[in-house]
Amino acid sequence: DAKTTQPPSMDCAEGRAANLPCNHSTISGNEYVYWYRQIHSQGPQYIIHGLKNNETNEMASLIITEDRKSSTLILPHATLRDTAVYYCIVRVATGGKLIFGQGTELSVKP
Amino acid sequence: DAGITQSPRYKITETGRQVTLMCHQTWSHSYMFWYRQDLGHGLRLIYYSAAADITDKGEVPDGYVVSRSKTENFPLTLESATRSQTSVYFCASSESQGAGQPQHFGDGTRLSIL
């Protein structure tokens, strides 16, 4: 599974969009990009995943560059409850294990 | 309530003792996983199971034993606990390993070994 690089920390103002970047320059054609987050003292929570196309669900949007070497998770209107560590993970569609890196610690401030 | 539950939430024990962490899911998911989370290492996979009676090692299996006699349960046993096994343990499940099948995590067990 390809390795990912994320900034260790980011701040965002409450109500603004939070844009979390992830580099995965060695991603293979059959690997998906997944995003999870972990709020303090809780288990990781699945957010969204994608292969090539941009994806949107009730939690977030995922923008993947055309060359698939990087992606951005967008929380459109961040709230204080979005303060968490966000993990970007790439893995193959079947059989691939989730390998968590250090993630980005997002602090949403009033 | 449906979901994935871990017990106990907190456990303190002594070195050399056997301790079992329980994980129960109500979704009838085929796959179940055990991770440990330590500062500086993120989450690391200990063991996983593709179905009842099928288990396989993850990244850090030494010192742990698992079993899966029923689909809904996946206990993790430390046969002789060591201080290095002090950690937060997370159980997860997923319907399959295919794309679009996320893993759902429990709230963890904080284990301290004195």
Tab-separated table of N, CA, C and O in Angstrom, chain A residues 2-96:
chain	number	residue	atom	x	y	z
A	2	ALA	N	0.434	2.267	-0.757
A	2	ALA	CA	1.209	3.482	-0.894
A	2	ALA	C	1.256	4.243	0.415
A	2	ALA	O	0.362	4.167	1.248
A	3	LYS	N	2.310	5.056	0.553
A	3	LYS	CA	2.471	5.852	1.749
A	3	LYS	C	1.828	7.211	1.523
A	3	LYS	O	1.773	7.698	0.395
A	4	THR	N	1.359	7.844	2.593
A	4	THR	CA	0.755	9.168	2.498
A	4	THR	C	1.519	10.158	3.349
A	4	THR	O	2.148	9.789	4.338
A	5	THR	N	1.451	11.438	2.967
A	5	THR	CA	2.066	12.513	3.727
A	5	THR	C	1.021	13.575	3.999
A	5	THR	O	0.362	14.054	3.058
A	6	GLN	N	0.886	13.925	5.281
A	6	GLN	CA	-0.080	14.946	5.692
A	6	GLN	C	0.618	15.948	6.613
A	6	GLN	O	1.543	15.589	7.340
A	7	PRO	N	0.141	17.198	6.617
A	7	PRO	CA	0.702	18.149	7.590
A	7	PRO	C	0.315	17.697	8.998
A	7	PRO	O	-0.777	17.175	9.206
A	8	PRO	N	1.184	17.898	9.975
A	8	PRO	CA	0.881	17.407	11.325
A	8	PRO	C	-0.274	18.134	11.995
A	8	PRO	O	-0.988	17.539	12.804
A	9	SER	N	-0.469	19.410	11.668
A	9	SER	CA	-1.546	20.140	12.324
A	9	SER	C	-2.059	21.266	11.435
A	9	SER	O	-1.351	21.755	10.557
A	10	MET	N	-3.320	21.636	11.687
A	10	MET	CA	-3.952	22.746	10.978
A	10	MET	C	-4.974	23.389	11.893
A	10	MET	O	-5.550	22.705	12.751
A	11	ASP	N	-5.222	24.672	11.681
A	11	ASP	CA	-6.285	25.372	12.389
A	11	ASP	C	-7.338	25.807	11.386
A	11	ASP	O	-7.045	26.050	10.222
A	12	CYS	N	-8.568	25.939	11.869
A	12	CYS	CA	-9.658	26.405	11.024
A	12	CYS	C	-10.643	27.172	11.901
A	12	CYS	O	-10.909	26.765	13.037
A	13	ALA	N	-11.177	28.263	11.369
A	13	ALA	CA	-12.188	29.022	12.096
A	13	ALA	C	-13.545	28.348	11.964
A	13	ALA	O	-13.904	27.822	10.896
A	14	GLU	N	-14.284	28.353	13.047
A	14	GLU	CA	-15.622	27.761	13.049
A	14	GLU	C	-16.486	28.400	11.964
A	14	GLU	O	-16.498	29.619	11.792
A	15	GLY	N	-17.190	27.560	11.212
A	15	GLY	CA	-18.055	28.033	10.147
A	15	GLY	C	-17.383	28.143	8.793
A	15	GLY	O	-18.048	28.251	7.771
A	16	ARG	N	-16.056	28.118	8.788
A	16	ARG	CA	-15.325	28.174	7.527
A	16	ARG	C	-15.060	26.767	7.022
A	16	ARG	O	-15.203	25.778	7.751
A	17	ALA	N	-14.655	26.692	5.755
A	17	ALA	CA	-14.308	25.395	5.187
A	17	ALA	C	-12.924	24.966	5.668
A	17	ALA	O	-12.004	25.781	5.707
A	18	ALA	N	-12.809	23.709	6.011
A	18	ALA	CA	-11.512	23.134	6.364
A	18	ALA	C	-11.043	22.296	5.185
A	18	ALA	O	-11.770	21.410	4.719
A	19	ASN	N	-9.838	22.593	4.691
A	19	ASN	CA	-9.272	21.867	3.554
A	19	ASN	C	-8.027	21.119	4.021
A	19	ASN	O	-7.007	21.737	4.310
A	20	LEU	N	-8.120	19.816	4.075
A	20	LEU	CA	-7.012	19.006	4.578
A	20	LEU	C	-6.327	18.304	3.409
A	20	LEU	O	-6.938	17.475	2.741
A	21	PRO	N	-5.037	18.603	3.180
A	21	PRO	CA	-4.331	18.018	2.041
A	21	PRO	C	-3.678	16.683	2.392
A	21	PRO	O	-3.374	16.408	3.555
A	22	CYS	N	-3.448	15.894	1.346
A	22	CYS	CA	-2.759	14.617	1.503
A	22	CYS	C	-1.985	14.327	0.219
A	22	CYS	O	-2.545	14.422	-0.877
A	23	ASN	N	-0.727	13.987	0.367
A	23	ASN	CA	0.086	13.577	-0.772
A	23	ASN	C	0.242	12.067	-0.790
A	23	ASN	O	0.538	11.466	0.252
A	24	HIS	N	0.021	11.481	-1.935
A	24	HIS	CA	0.203	10.035	-2.110
A	24	HIS	C	0.779	9.800	-3.494
A	24	HIS	O	0.147	9.191	-4.365
A	25	SER	N	2.015	10.270	-3.676
A	25	SER	CA	2.623	10.296	-5.004
A	25	SER	C	2.914	8.913	-5.564
A	25	SER	O	3.102	8.763	-6.776
A	26	THR	N	2.981	7.892	-4.705
A	26	THR	CA	3.290	6.533	-5.192
A	26	THR	C	2.036	5.671	-5.313
A	26	THR	O	2.136	4.452	-5.430
A	27	ILE	N	0.894	6.274	-5.329
A	27	ILE	CA	-0.359	5.513	-5.391
A	27	ILE	C	-0.434	4.712	-6.690
A	27	ILE	O	-0.014	5.179	-7.756
A	28	SER	N	-0.960	3.506	-6.577
A	28	SER	CA	-1.114	2.642	-7.750
A	28	SER	C	-2.530	2.785	-8.316
A	28	SER	O	-3.425	3.302	-7.655
A	29	GLY	N	-2.694	2.272	-9.518
A	29	GLY	CA	-3.964	2.431	-10.201
A	29	GLY	C	-5.138	1.760	-9.509
A	29	GLY	O	-6.285	2.178	-9.679
A	30	ASN	N	-4.868	0.729	-8.727
A	30	ASN	CA	-5.952	0.006	-8.063
A	30	ASN	C	-6.114	0.384	-6.593
A	30	ASN	O	-6.793	-0.307	-5.842
A	31	GLU	N	-5.485	1.452	-6.186
A	31	GLU	CA	-5.578	1.874	-4.778
A	31	GLU	C	-6.568	3.028	-4.610
A	31	GLU	O	-6.578	3.978	-5.393
A	32	TYR	N	-7.374	2.894	-3.571
A	32	TYR	CA	-8.350	3.911	-3.228
A	32	TYR	C	-7.771	4.843	-2.166
A	32	TYR	O	-6.908	4.459	-1.380
A	33	VAL	N	-8.322	6.045	-2.101
A	33	VAL	CA	-7.988	6.998	-1.039
A	33	VAL	C	-9.129	6.991	-0.025
A	33	VAL	O	-10.294	7.192	-0.388
A	34	TYR	N	-8.796	6.735	1.228
A	34	TYR	CA	-9.789	6.729	2.314
A	34	TYR	C	-9.435	7.829	3.316
A	34	TYR	O	-8.267	8.116	3.555
A	35	TRP	N	-10.467	8.368	3.911
A	35	TRP	CA	-10.273	9.319	5.002
A	35	TRP	C	-11.050	8.848	6.222
A	35	TRP	O	-12.223	8.505	6.131
A	36	TYR	N	-10.346	8.847	7.358
A	36	TYR	CA	-10.950	8.580	8.653
A	36	TYR	C	-10.600	9.737	9.572
A	36	TYR	O	-9.649	10.476	9.330
A	37	ARG	N	-11.338	9.862	10.654
A	37	ARG	CA	-10.951	10.814	11.672
A	37	ARG	C	-11.111	10.178	13.048
A	37	ARG	O	-11.863	9.224	13.221
A	38	GLN	N	-10.387	10.714	14.012
A	38	GLN	CA	-10.449	10.202	15.371
A	38	GLN	C	-10.577	11.375	16.323
A	38	GLN	O	-9.653	12.176	16.473
A	39	ILE	N	-11.737	11.441	16.932
A	39	ILE	CA	-11.989	12.434	17.960
A	39	ILE	C	-11.423	11.883	19.263
A	39	ILE	O	-11.481	10.678	19.509
A	40	HIS	N	-10.900	12.770	20.074
A	40	HIS	CA	-10.204	12.364	21.288
A	40	HIS	C	-10.992	11.321	22.086
A	40	HIS	O	-12.182	11.478	22.333
A	41	SER	N	-10.291	10.231	22.450
A	41	SER	CA	-10.837	9.165	23.299
A	41	SER	C	-11.901	8.314	22.607
A	41	SER	O	-12.578	7.547	23.278
A	42	GLN	N	-12.032	8.464	21.298
A	42	GLN	CA	-12.982	7.622	20.565
A	42	GLN	C	-12.255	6.807	19.506
A	42	GLN	O	-11.083	7.058	19.202
A	43	GLY	N	-12.940	5.817	18.958
A	43	GLY	CA	-12.366	5.051	17.863
A	43	GLY	C	-12.404	5.830	16.569
A	43	GLY	O	-13.189	6.768	16.412
A	44	PRO	N	-11.566	5.470	15.603
A	44	PRO	CA	-11.597	6.136	14.300
A	44	PRO	C	-12.963	6.026	13.640
A	44	PRO	O	-13.663	5.024	13.809
A	45	GLN	N	-13.318	7.035	12.887
A	45	GLN	CA	-14.616	7.103	12.215
A	45	GLN	C	-14.393	7.278	10.715
A	45	GLN	O	-13.658	8.169	10.286
A	46	TYR	N	-15.014	6.429	9.924
A	46	TYR	CA	-14.924	6.544	8.469
A	46	TYR	C	-15.596	7.830	7.999
A	46	TYR	O	-16.677	8.194	8.484
A	47	ILE	N	-14.943	8.539	7.033
A	47	ILE	CA	-15.538	9.752	6.488
A	47	ILE	C	-15.957	9.543	5.032
A	47	ILE	O	-17.119	9.703	4.676
A	48	ILE	N	-14.999	9.170	4.182
A	48	ILE	CA	-15.259	9.125	2.753
A	48	ILE	C	-14.131	8.382	2.059
A	48	ILE	O	-13.054	8.211	2.642
A	49	HIS	N	-14.368	7.915	0.851
A	49	HIS	CA	-13.298	7.304	0.073
A	49	HIS	C	-13.551	7.557	-1.413
A	49	HIS	O	-14.676	7.903	-1.822
A	50	GLY	N	-12.500	7.398	-2.244
A	50	GLY	CA	-12.644	7.589	-3.679
A	50	GLY	C	-11.490	6.965	-4.433
A	50	GLY	O	-10.447	6.659	-3.864
A	51	LEU	N	-11.684	6.801	-5.742
A	51	LEU	CA	-10.654	6.222	-6.600
A	51	LEU	C	-10.098	7.268	-7.554
A	51	LEU	O	-8.906	7.554	-7.555
A	52	LYS	N	-10.945	7.836	-8.388
A	52	LYS	CA	-10.497	8.837	-9.361
A	52	LYS	C	-11.350	10.094	-9.273
A	52	LYS	O	-10.859	11.210	-9.301
A	53	ASN	N	-12.665	9.878	-9.213
A	53	ASN	CA	-13.580	11.011	-9.267
A	53	ASN	C	-13.729	11.672	-7.905
A	53	ASN	O	-13.493	11.059	-6.872
A	54	ASN	N	-14.128	12.918	-7.936
A	54	ASN	CA	-14.432	13.601	-6.688
A	54	ASN	C	-15.679	12.978	-6.079
A	54	ASN	O	-16.591	12.537	-6.790
A	55	GLU	N	-15.727	12.943	-4.761
A	55	GLU	CA	-16.829	12.330	-4.050
A	55	GLU	C	-17.358	13.288	-2.993
A	55	GLU	O	-16.596	14.081	-2.432
A	56	THR	N	-18.646	13.169	-2.737
A	56	THR	CA	-19.277	14.001	-1.689
A	56	THR	C	-20.279	13.151	-0.942
A	56	THR	O	-21.001	12.354	-1.540
A	57	ASN	N	-20.306	13.313	0.372
A	57	ASN	CA	-21.368	12.705	1.176
A	57	ASN	C	-21.803	13.718	2.223
A	57	ASN	O	-21.432	14.901	2.161
A	58	GLU	N	-22.587	13.270	3.179
A	58	GLU	CA	-23.154	14.197	4.158
A	58	GLU	C	-22.103	14.777	5.093
A	58	GLU	O	-22.342	15.779	5.755
A	59	MET	N	-20.942	14.171	5.141
A	59	MET	CA	-19.898	14.648	6.050
A	59	MET	C	-18.895	15.562	5.369
A	59	MET	O	-18.429	16.538	5.964
A	60	ALA	N	-18.504	15.206	4.127
A	60	ALA	CA	-17.366	15.901	3.524
A	60	ALA	C	-17.339	15.699	2.018
A	60	ALA	O	-18.132	14.927	1.465
A	61	SER	N	-16.392	16.406	1.389
A	61	SER	CA	-16.097	16.203	-0.029
A	61	SER	C	-14.640	15.786	-0.163
A	61	SER	O	-13.787	16.210	0.624
A	62	LEU	N	-14.385	14.944	-1.170
A	62	LEU	CA	-13.030	14.487	-1.447
A	62	LEU	C	-12.681	14.896	-2.868
A	62	LEU	O	-13.394	14.512	-3.814
A	63	ILE	N	-11.602	15.666	-2.989
A	63	ILE	CA	-11.128	16.107	-4.295
A	63	ILE	C	-9.813	15.394	-4.574
A	63	ILE	O	-8.862	15.511	-3.793
A	64	ILE	N	-9.765	14.635	-5.661
A	64	ILE	CA	-8.557	13.898	-6.048
A	64	ILE	C	-8.027	14.526	-7.330
A	64	ILE	O	-8.781	14.725	-8.289
A	65	THR	N	-6.733	14.839	-7.354
A	65	THR	CA	-6.148	15.453	-8.544
A	65	THR	C	-6.172	14.471	-9.709
A	65	THR	O	-6.259	13.245	-9.509
A	66	GLU	N	-6.053	15.013	-10.899
A	66	GLU	CA	-6.171	14.180	-12.097
A	66	GLU	C	-5.087	13.100	-12.142
A	66	GLU	O	-5.336	11.978	-12.578
A	67	ASP	N	-3.872	13.424	-11.698
A	67	ASP	CA	-2.802	12.425	-11.681
A	67	ASP	C	-2.865	11.520	-10.456
A	67	ASP	O	-2.051	10.608	-10.315
A	68	ARG	N	-3.817	11.770	-9.574
A	68	ARG	CA	-4.078	10.979	-8.358
A	68	ARG	C	-2.927	11.006	-7.363
A	68	ARG	O	-2.900	10.220	-6.421
A	69	LYS	N	-2.009	11.921	-7.497
A	69	LYS	CA	-0.875	11.955	-6.572
A	69	LYS	C	-1.186	12.727	-5.303
A	69	LYS	O	-0.388	12.735	-4.357
A	70	SER	N	-2.305	13.397	-5.260
A	70	SER	CA	-2.687	14.097	-4.039
A	70	SER	C	-4.205	14.235	-3.981
A	70	SER	O	-4.898	14.063	-4.991
A	71	SER	N	-4.689	14.547	-2.779
A	71	SER	CA	-6.125	14.738	-2.602
A	71	SER	C	-6.353	15.748	-1.487
A	71	SER	O	-5.440	16.063	-0.712
A	72	THR	N	-7.579	16.244	-1.414
A	72	THR	CA	-7.966	17.197	-0.374
A	72	THR	C	-9.314	16.789	0.186
A	72	THR	O	-10.259	16.545	-0.570
A	73	LEU	N	-9.384	16.710	1.502
A	73	LEU	CA	-10.656	16.492	2.185
A	73	LEU	C	-11.211	17.855	2.562
A	73	LEU	O	-10.508	18.674	3.149
A	74	ILE	N	-12.461	18.090	2.226
A	74	ILE	CA	-13.079	19.382	2.522
A	74	ILE	C	-14.251	19.186	3.479
A	74	ILE	O	-15.185	18.434	3.174
A	75	LEU	N	-14.171	19.851	4.621
A	75	LEU	CA	-15.317	19.950	5.534
A	75	LEU	C	-15.919	21.324	5.266
A	75	LEU	O	-15.316	22.337	5.618
A	76	PRO	N	-17.079	21.409	4.656
A	76	PRO	CA	-17.563	22.688	4.122
A	76	PRO	C	-17.827	23.766	5.175
A	76	PRO	O	-17.579	24.936	4.936
A	77	HIS	N	-18.331	23.371	6.319
A	77	HIS	CA	-18.629	24.345	7.372
A	77	HIS	C	-18.190	23.739	8.704
A	77	HIS	O	-18.974	23.098	9.401
A	78	ALA	N	-16.928	23.924	9.017
A	78	ALA	CA	-16.368	23.255	10.185
A	78	ALA	C	-17.029	23.730	11.483
A	78	ALA	O	-17.318	24.915	11.659
A	79	THR	N	-17.245	22.782	12.380
A	79	THR	CA	-17.761	23.104	13.709
A	79	THR	C	-16.736	22.662	14.751
A	79	THR	O	-15.792	21.932	14.447
A	80	LEU	N	-16.956	23.063	15.991
A	80	LEU	CA	-16.022	22.699	17.058
A	80	LEU	C	-15.933	21.184	17.196
A	80	LEU	O	-14.889	20.639	17.569
A	81	ARG	N	-17.029	20.494	16.886
A	81	ARG	CA	-17.052	19.032	16.996
A	81	ARG	C	-16.224	18.338	15.917
A	81	ARG	O	-16.032	17.116	15.976
A	82	ASP	N	-15.744	19.108	14.931
A	82	ASP	CA	-14.879	18.527	13.900
A	82	ASP	C	-13.423	18.513	14.330
A	82	ASP	O	-12.564	18.019	13.588
A	83	THR	N	-13.130	19.052	15.490
A	83	THR	CA	-11.759	18.990	16.011
A	83	THR	C	-11.392	17.526	16.234
A	83	THR	O	-12.062	16.813	16.982
A	84	ALA	N	-10.335	17.077	15.558
A	84	ALA	CA	-9.977	15.663	15.569
A	84	ALA	C	-8.664	15.472	14.815
A	84	ALA	O	-8.141	16.400	14.210
A	85	VAL	N	-8.159	14.238	14.838
A	85	VAL	CA	-7.038	13.863	13.980
A	85	VAL	C	-7.620	13.206	12.735
A	85	VAL	O	-8.436	12.286	12.840
A	86	TYR	N	-7.209	13.671	11.574
A	86	TYR	CA	-7.723	13.183	10.288
A	86	TYR	C	-6.646	12.359	9.590
A	86	TYR	O	-5.523	12.818	9.408
A	87	TYR	N	-7.028	11.149	9.207
A	87	TYR	CA	-6.086	10.232	8.577
A	87	TYR	C	-6.451	10.016	7.110
A	87	TYR	O	-7.596	9.709	6.789
A	88	CYS	N	-5.452	10.154	6.265
A	88	CYS	CA	-5.577	9.848	4.849
A	88	CYS	C	-4.882	8.506	4.621
A	88	CYS	O	-3.721	8.344	5.016
A	89	ILE	N	-5.564	7.559	4.020
A	89	ILE	CA	-5.027	6.209	3.843
A	89	ILE	C	-5.280	5.774	2.418
A	89	ILE	O	-6.355	6.024	1.874
A	90	VAL	N	-4.292	5.124	1.806
A	90	VAL	CA	-4.511	4.526	0.498
A	90	VAL	C	-4.379	3.015	0.632
A	90	VAL	O	-3.523	2.521	1.354
A	91	ARG	N	-5.246	2.300	-0.014
A	91	ARG	CA	-5.165	0.848	0.024
A	91	ARG	C	-5.850	0.264	-1.201
A	91	ARG	O	-6.706	0.889	-1.820
A	92	VAL	N	-5.486	-0.973	-1.511
A	92	VAL	CA	-6.108	-1.642	-2.641
A	92	VAL	C	-7.558	-1.955	-2.296
A	92	VAL	O	-7.933	-2.013	-1.135
A	93	ALA	N	-8.345	-2.172	-3.320
A	93	ALA	CA	-9.785	-2.360	-3.134
A	93	ALA	C	-10.089	-3.601	-2.319
A	93	ALA	O	-10.924	-3.584	-1.436
A	94	THR	N	-9.404	-4.696	-2.588
A	94	THR	CA	-9.731	-5.931	-1.873
A	94	THR	C	-8.499	-6.449	-1.151
A	94	THR	O	-7.418	-6.508	-1.724
A	95	GLY	N	-8.688	-6.800	0.071
A	95	GLY	CA	-7.620	-7.422	0.831
A	95	GLY	C	-6.624	-6.457	1.429
A	95	GLY	O	-5.791	-6.854	2.229
A	96	GLY	N	-6.675	-5.208	1.049
A	96	GLY	CA	-5.695	-4.272	1.574
A	96	GLY	C	-6.019	-3.879	3.004
A	96	GLY	O	-7.164	-3.655	3.353
